[in-house]
Coordinates of C-alpha atoms and ligand atoms in Angstrom, one line a residue:
X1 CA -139.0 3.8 26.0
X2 CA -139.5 0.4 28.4
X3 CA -136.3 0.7 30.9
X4 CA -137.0 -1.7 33.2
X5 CA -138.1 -5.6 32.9
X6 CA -140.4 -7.6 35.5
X7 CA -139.3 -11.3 36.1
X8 CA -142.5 -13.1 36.0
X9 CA -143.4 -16.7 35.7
X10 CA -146.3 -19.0 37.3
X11 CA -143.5 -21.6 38.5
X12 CA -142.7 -19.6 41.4
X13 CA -146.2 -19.7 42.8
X14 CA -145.7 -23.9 42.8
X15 CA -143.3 -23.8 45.3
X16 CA -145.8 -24.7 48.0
X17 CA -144.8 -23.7 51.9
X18 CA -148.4 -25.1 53.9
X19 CA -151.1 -23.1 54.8
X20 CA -149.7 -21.3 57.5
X21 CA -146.7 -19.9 56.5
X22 CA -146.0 -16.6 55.9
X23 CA -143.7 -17.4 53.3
X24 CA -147.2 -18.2 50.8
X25 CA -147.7 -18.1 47.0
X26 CA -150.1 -15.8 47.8
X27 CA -147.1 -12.9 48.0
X28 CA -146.6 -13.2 44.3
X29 CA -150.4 -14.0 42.9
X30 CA -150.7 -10.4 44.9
X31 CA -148.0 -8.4 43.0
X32 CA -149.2 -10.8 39.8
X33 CA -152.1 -9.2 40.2
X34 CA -150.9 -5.9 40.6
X35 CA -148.7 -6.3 37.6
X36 CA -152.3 -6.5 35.5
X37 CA -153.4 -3.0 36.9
X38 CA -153.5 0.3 35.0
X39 CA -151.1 2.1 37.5
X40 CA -148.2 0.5 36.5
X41 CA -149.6 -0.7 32.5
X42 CA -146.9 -0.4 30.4
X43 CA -144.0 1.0 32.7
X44 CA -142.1 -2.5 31.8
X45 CA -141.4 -5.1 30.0
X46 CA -142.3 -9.3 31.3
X47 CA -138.9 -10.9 31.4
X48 CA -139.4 -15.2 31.2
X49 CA -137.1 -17.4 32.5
X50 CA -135.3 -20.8 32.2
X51 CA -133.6 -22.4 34.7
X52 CA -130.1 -22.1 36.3
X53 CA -128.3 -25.1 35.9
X54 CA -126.3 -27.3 38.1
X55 CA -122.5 -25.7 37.4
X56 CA -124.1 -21.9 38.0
X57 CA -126.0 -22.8 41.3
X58 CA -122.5 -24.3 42.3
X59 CA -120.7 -20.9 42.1
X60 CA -122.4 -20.6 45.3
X61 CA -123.5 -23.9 46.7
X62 CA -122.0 -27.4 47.2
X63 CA -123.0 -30.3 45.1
X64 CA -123.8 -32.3 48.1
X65 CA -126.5 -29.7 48.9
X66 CA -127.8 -28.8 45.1
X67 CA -128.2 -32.8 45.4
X68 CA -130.2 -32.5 48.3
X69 CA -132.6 -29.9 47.3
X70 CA -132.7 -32.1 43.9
X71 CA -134.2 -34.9 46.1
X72 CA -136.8 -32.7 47.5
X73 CA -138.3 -33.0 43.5
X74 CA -141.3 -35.2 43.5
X75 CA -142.0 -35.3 46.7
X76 CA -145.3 -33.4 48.6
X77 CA -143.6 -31.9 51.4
X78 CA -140.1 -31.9 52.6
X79 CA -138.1 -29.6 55.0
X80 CA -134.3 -28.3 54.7
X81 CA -134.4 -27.0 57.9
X82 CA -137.2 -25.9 60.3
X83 CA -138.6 -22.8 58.6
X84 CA -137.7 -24.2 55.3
X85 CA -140.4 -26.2 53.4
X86 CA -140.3 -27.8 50.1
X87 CA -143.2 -29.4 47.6
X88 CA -143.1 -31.0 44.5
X89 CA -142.2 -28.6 42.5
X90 CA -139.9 -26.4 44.7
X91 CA -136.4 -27.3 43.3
X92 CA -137.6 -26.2 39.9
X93 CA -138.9 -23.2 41.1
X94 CA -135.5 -22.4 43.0
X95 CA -133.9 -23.4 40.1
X96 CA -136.0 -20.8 37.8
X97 CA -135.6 -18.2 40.6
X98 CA -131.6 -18.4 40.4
X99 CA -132.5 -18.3 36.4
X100 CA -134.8 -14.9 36.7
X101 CA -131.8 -13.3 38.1
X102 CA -129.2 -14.3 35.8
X103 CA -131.9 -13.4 32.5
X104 CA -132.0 -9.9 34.4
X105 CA -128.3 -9.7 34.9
X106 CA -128.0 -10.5 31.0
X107 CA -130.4 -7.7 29.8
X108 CA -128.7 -5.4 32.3
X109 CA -125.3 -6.3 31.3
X110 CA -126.2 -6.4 27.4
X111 CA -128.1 -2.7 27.7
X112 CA -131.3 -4.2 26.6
X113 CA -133.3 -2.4 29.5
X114 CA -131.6 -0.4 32.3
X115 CA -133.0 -2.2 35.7
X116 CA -135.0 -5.2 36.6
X117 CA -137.0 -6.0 39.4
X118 CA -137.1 -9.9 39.3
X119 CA -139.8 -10.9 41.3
X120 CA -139.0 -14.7 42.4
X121 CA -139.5 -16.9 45.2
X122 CA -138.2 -18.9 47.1
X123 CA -136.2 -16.4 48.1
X124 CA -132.7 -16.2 48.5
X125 CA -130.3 -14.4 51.2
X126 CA -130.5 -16.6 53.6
X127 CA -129.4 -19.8 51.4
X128 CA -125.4 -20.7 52.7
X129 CA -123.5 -23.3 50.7
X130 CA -124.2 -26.2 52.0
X131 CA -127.7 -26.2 53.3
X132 CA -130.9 -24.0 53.0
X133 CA -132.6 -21.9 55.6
X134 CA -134.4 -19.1 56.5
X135 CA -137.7 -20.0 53.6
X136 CA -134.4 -19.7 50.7
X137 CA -133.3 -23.0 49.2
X138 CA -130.8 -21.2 46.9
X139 CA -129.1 -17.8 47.3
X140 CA -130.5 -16.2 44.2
X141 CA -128.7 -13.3 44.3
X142 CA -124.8 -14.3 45.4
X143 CA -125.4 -17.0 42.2
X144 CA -126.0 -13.7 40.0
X145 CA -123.3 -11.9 41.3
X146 CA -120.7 -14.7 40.6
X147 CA -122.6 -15.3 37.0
X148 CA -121.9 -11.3 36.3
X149 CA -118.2 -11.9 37.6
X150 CA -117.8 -15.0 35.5
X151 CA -119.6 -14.0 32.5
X152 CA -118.8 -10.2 32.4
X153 CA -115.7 -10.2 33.9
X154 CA -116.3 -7.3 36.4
X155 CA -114.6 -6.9 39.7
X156 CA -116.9 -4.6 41.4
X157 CA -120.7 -5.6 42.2
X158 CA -122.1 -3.7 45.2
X159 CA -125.2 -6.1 46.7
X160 CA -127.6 -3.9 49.0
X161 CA -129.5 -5.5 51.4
X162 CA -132.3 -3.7 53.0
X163 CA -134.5 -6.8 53.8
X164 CA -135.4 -6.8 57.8
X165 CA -133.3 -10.0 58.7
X166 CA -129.5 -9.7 58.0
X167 CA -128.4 -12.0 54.6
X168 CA -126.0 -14.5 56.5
X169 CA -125.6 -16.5 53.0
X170 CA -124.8 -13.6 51.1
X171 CA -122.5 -12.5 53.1
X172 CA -120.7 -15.7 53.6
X173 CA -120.4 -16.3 49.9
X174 CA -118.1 -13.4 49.7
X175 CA -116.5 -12.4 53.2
X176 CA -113.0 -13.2 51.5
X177 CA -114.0 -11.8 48.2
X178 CA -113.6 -8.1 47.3
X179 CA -115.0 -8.5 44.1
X180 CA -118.5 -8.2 46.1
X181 CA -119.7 -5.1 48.3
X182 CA -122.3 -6.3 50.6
X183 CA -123.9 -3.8 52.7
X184 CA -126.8 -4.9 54.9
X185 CA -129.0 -3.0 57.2
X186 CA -131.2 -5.5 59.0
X187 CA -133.2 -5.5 62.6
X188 CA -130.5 -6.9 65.1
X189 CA -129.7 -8.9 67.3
X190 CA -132.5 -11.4 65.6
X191 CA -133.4 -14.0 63.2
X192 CA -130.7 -15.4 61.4
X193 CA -128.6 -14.2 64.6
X194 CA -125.4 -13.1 62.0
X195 CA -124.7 -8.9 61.1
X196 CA -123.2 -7.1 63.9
X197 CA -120.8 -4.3 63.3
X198 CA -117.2 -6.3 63.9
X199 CA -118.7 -8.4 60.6
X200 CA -116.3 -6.8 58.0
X201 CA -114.8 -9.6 56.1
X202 CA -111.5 -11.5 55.9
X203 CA -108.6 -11.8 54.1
X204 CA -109.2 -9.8 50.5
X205 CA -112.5 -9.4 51.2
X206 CA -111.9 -7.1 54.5
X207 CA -113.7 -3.9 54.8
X208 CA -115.8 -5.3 51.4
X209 CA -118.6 -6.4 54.1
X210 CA -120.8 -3.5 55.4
X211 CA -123.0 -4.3 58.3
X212 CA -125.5 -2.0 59.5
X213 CA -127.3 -3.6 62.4
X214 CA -130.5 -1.6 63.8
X215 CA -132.8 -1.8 66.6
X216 CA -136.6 -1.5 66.2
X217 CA -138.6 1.7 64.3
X218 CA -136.5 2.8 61.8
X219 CA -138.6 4.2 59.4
X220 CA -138.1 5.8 55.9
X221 CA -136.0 8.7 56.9
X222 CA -133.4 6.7 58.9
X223 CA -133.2 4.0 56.4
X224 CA -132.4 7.2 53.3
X225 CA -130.1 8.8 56.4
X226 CA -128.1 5.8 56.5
X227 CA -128.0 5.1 52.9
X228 CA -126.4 8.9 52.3
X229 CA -124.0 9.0 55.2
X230 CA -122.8 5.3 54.9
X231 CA -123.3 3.8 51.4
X232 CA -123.4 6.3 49.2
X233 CA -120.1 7.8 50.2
X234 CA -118.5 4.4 50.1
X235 CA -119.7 3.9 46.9
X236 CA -118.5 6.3 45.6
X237 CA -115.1 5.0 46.0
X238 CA -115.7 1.5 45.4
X239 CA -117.5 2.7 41.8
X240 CA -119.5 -0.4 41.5
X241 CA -120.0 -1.6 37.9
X242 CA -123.2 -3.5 38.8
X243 CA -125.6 -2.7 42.1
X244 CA -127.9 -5.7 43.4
X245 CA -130.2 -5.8 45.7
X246 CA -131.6 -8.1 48.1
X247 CA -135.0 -6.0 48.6
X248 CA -137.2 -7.3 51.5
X249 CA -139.9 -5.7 51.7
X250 CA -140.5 -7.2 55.3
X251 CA -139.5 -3.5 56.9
X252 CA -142.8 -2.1 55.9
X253 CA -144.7 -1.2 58.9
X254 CA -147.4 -3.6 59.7
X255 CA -145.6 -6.8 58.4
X256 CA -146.2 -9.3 60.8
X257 CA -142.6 -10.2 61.3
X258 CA -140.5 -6.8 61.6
X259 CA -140.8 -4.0 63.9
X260 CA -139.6 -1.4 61.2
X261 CA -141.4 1.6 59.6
X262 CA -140.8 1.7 56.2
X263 CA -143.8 3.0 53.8
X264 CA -144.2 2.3 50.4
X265 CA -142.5 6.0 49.6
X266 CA -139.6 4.8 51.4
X267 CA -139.2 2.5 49.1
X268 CA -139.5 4.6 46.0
X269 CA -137.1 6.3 48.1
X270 CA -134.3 4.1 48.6
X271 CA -134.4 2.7 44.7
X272 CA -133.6 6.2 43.7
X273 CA -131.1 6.6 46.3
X274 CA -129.4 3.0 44.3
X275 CA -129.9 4.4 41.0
X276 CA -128.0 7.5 41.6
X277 CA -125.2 5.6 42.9
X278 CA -125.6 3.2 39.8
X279 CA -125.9 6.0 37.5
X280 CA -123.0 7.3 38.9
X281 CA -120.2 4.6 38.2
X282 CA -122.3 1.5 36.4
X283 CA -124.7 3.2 33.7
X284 CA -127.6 2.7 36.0
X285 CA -127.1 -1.0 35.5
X286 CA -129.0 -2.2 38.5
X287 CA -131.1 -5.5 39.5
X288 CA -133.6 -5.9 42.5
X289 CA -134.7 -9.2 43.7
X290 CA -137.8 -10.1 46.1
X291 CA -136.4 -11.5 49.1
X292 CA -139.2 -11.1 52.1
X293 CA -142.5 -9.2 53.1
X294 CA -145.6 -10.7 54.5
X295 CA -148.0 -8.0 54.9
X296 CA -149.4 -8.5 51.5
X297 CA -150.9 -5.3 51.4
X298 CA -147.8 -3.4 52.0
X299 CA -145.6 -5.8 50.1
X300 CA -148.2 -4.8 46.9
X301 CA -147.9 -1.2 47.9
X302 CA -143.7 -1.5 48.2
X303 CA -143.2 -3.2 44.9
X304 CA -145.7 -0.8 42.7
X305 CA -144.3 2.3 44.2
X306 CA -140.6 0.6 43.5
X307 CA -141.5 -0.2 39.8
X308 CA -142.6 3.4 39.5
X309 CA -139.5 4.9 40.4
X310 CA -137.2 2.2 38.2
X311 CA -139.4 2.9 35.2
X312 CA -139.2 6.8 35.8
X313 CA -137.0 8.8 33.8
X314 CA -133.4 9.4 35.9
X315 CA -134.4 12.2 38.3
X316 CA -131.3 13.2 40.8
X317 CA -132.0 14.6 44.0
X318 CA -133.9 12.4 46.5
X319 CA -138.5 12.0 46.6
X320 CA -138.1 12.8 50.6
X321 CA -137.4 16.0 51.1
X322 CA -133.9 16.7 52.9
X323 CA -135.5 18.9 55.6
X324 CA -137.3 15.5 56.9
X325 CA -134.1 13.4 57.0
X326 CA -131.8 15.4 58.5
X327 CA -134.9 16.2 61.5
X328 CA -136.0 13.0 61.5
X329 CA -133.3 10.6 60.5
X330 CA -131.1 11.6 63.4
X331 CA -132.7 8.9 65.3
X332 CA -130.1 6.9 63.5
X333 CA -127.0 8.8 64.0
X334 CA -125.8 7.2 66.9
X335 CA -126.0 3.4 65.0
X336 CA -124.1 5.4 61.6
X337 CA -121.6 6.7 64.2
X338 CA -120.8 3.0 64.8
X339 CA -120.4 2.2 61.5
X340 CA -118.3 4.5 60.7
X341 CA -116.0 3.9 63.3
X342 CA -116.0 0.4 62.2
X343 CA -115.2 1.5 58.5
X344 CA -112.9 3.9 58.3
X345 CA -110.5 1.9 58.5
X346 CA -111.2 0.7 55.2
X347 CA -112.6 3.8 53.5
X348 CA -111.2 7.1 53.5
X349 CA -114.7 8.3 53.4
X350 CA -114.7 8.7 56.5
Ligands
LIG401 ZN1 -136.6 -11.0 55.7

């Protein structure tokens, strides 16, 4: 039986960013192409998307801003801020993007297929309310999180971010909102600047923001490390009835912008680290979205060896071997010890 659906559709690949940027359609005609290939035939099923509209993109962003990236239609080449490039066609895009994640939210929700992998851009986690940066127009992701709240009425959606650069937008959409979990582990201090350890969240959302902030070279068996001494006890508590994820697969270790060492087993790795917590409090109910990666190699690699573990059958236990992250992961003990002395006094966990 198909478990897992692929959000797929040739809009995304006409939102143009120049020829230099790393940001390129070429990252999804790669893992288009990779979708076609016998490793992965008939592990899941295409998911095809229509567009958010303007009252669900405004759960998250301000209608002066949804007006200005609405502007940006039509036009060859814009820019929302430095990094941030539009064509003609970009606001649709963003705008079917936004759409792939609420489709996958709905099969998810409805029990139509147990986990999605939507494979969008622009990407999202960046994207604040009011303006666009960091190559995301809208914040994908904190718009299907406030869809599943509206729509499903659930209070407990844990968002895992393991992209290299810290989600500043997602994390802003719900710092005062404990309806939202976000947890983040993100190469720090650097781009967008946001994510250090005093980042906890305010008012009812304190203690419901998670930051995890690492130095260069953390590799597979600190990133699982982290995931079982810091999320996977929270979550345990918090009992999330939905788990997003903001995956980046710009951690991998030759991508041009990060200094982290994450291989494609990693990867595999950490999705089976989030469907064990999913399985343990939301049915499995889970819902990946492509944020960044720019070794296109390595992002083909992450996302084929991530489909292979969604579509598997439910295995517990973990694909690296315990021996190798309690040896090696202890490189990241002294940056969990942190967090933890951040947290506790939220979660009893600890
Ligand atoms: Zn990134």
């Amino acid at each position: 039986m198909v478990i897992t659906g692929i959000v797929k559709d040739p809009i995304y690949i006409e939102h143009k960013t120049g020829p230099y940027h790393p940001e390129s359609p070429r990252r999804l005609e790669v893992l288009y192409e990779m979708l076609e290939g016998d490793e992965v035939a008939g592990l899941f099923e295409i998911l095809c998307p229509s567009k958010a509209t303007r009252e669900e993109v405004e759960y998250i962003h301000k209608p002066s801003y949804f007006d200005r990236v609405a502007a940006t239609a039509g036009l060859s080449y814009s820019y929302l801020d430095p990094d941030t490039q539009t064509s003609e066609k970009s606001f649709d895009a963003s705008l079917y993007a936004a759409g792939g994640i609420l489709l996958g939210i709905d099969k998810i929700m409805n029990r139509e297929l147990k986990n999605v992998f939507a494979l969008v851009r622009p990407p999202g986690h960046h994207a604040e309310a009011d303006r666009g940066m960091g190559f995301c127009l809208f914040n994908n992701i904190a718009i299907g999180a406030m869809y599943a709240i509206k729509k499903y009425s659930i209070d407990r959606i844990l968002i895992v971010d393991w992209d290299l650069h810290h989600g500043n937008g997602t994390q802003h959409s719900f710092y005062s909102d404990d309806r939202v979990l976000y947890f983040s582990t993100h190469q720090f201090p650097y781009y967008p600047g946001t994510g250090d350890f005093p980042e906890t969240g305010k008012g009812k959302g304190k203690g419901f923001t998670i930051n995890v902030p690492l130095s260069v070279g953390n590799g597979d068996a600190e990133y699982c490390r982290i995931f079982q001494k810091v999320l996977e006890p929270v979550a345990e508590l918090y009992r999330p009835q939905l788990v997003l994820v903001s995956a980046g697969f710009d951690i991998y270790f030759k991508d041009p912008l990060g200094g982290m060492k994450v291989t494609p087993e990693g990867f595999a790795a950490f999705s089976q680290i989030l469907q064990n917590i999913a399985e343990r409090s939301a049915d499995g109910k889970l819902l990946l979205t492509l944020e960044g990666g720019y070794h296109l190699g390595g992002l083909c690699d992450g996302v084929k060896a991530v489909i292979k573990q969604l579509a598997g059958e439910f295995k517990t236990g973990h694909l690296i071997v315990e021996k190798d992250i309690v040896e090696i992961g202890q490189k990241a003990d002294n940056t969990i010890e942190k967090t933890i002395s951040v947290q506790k006094e939220f979660w009893n966990c600890f």
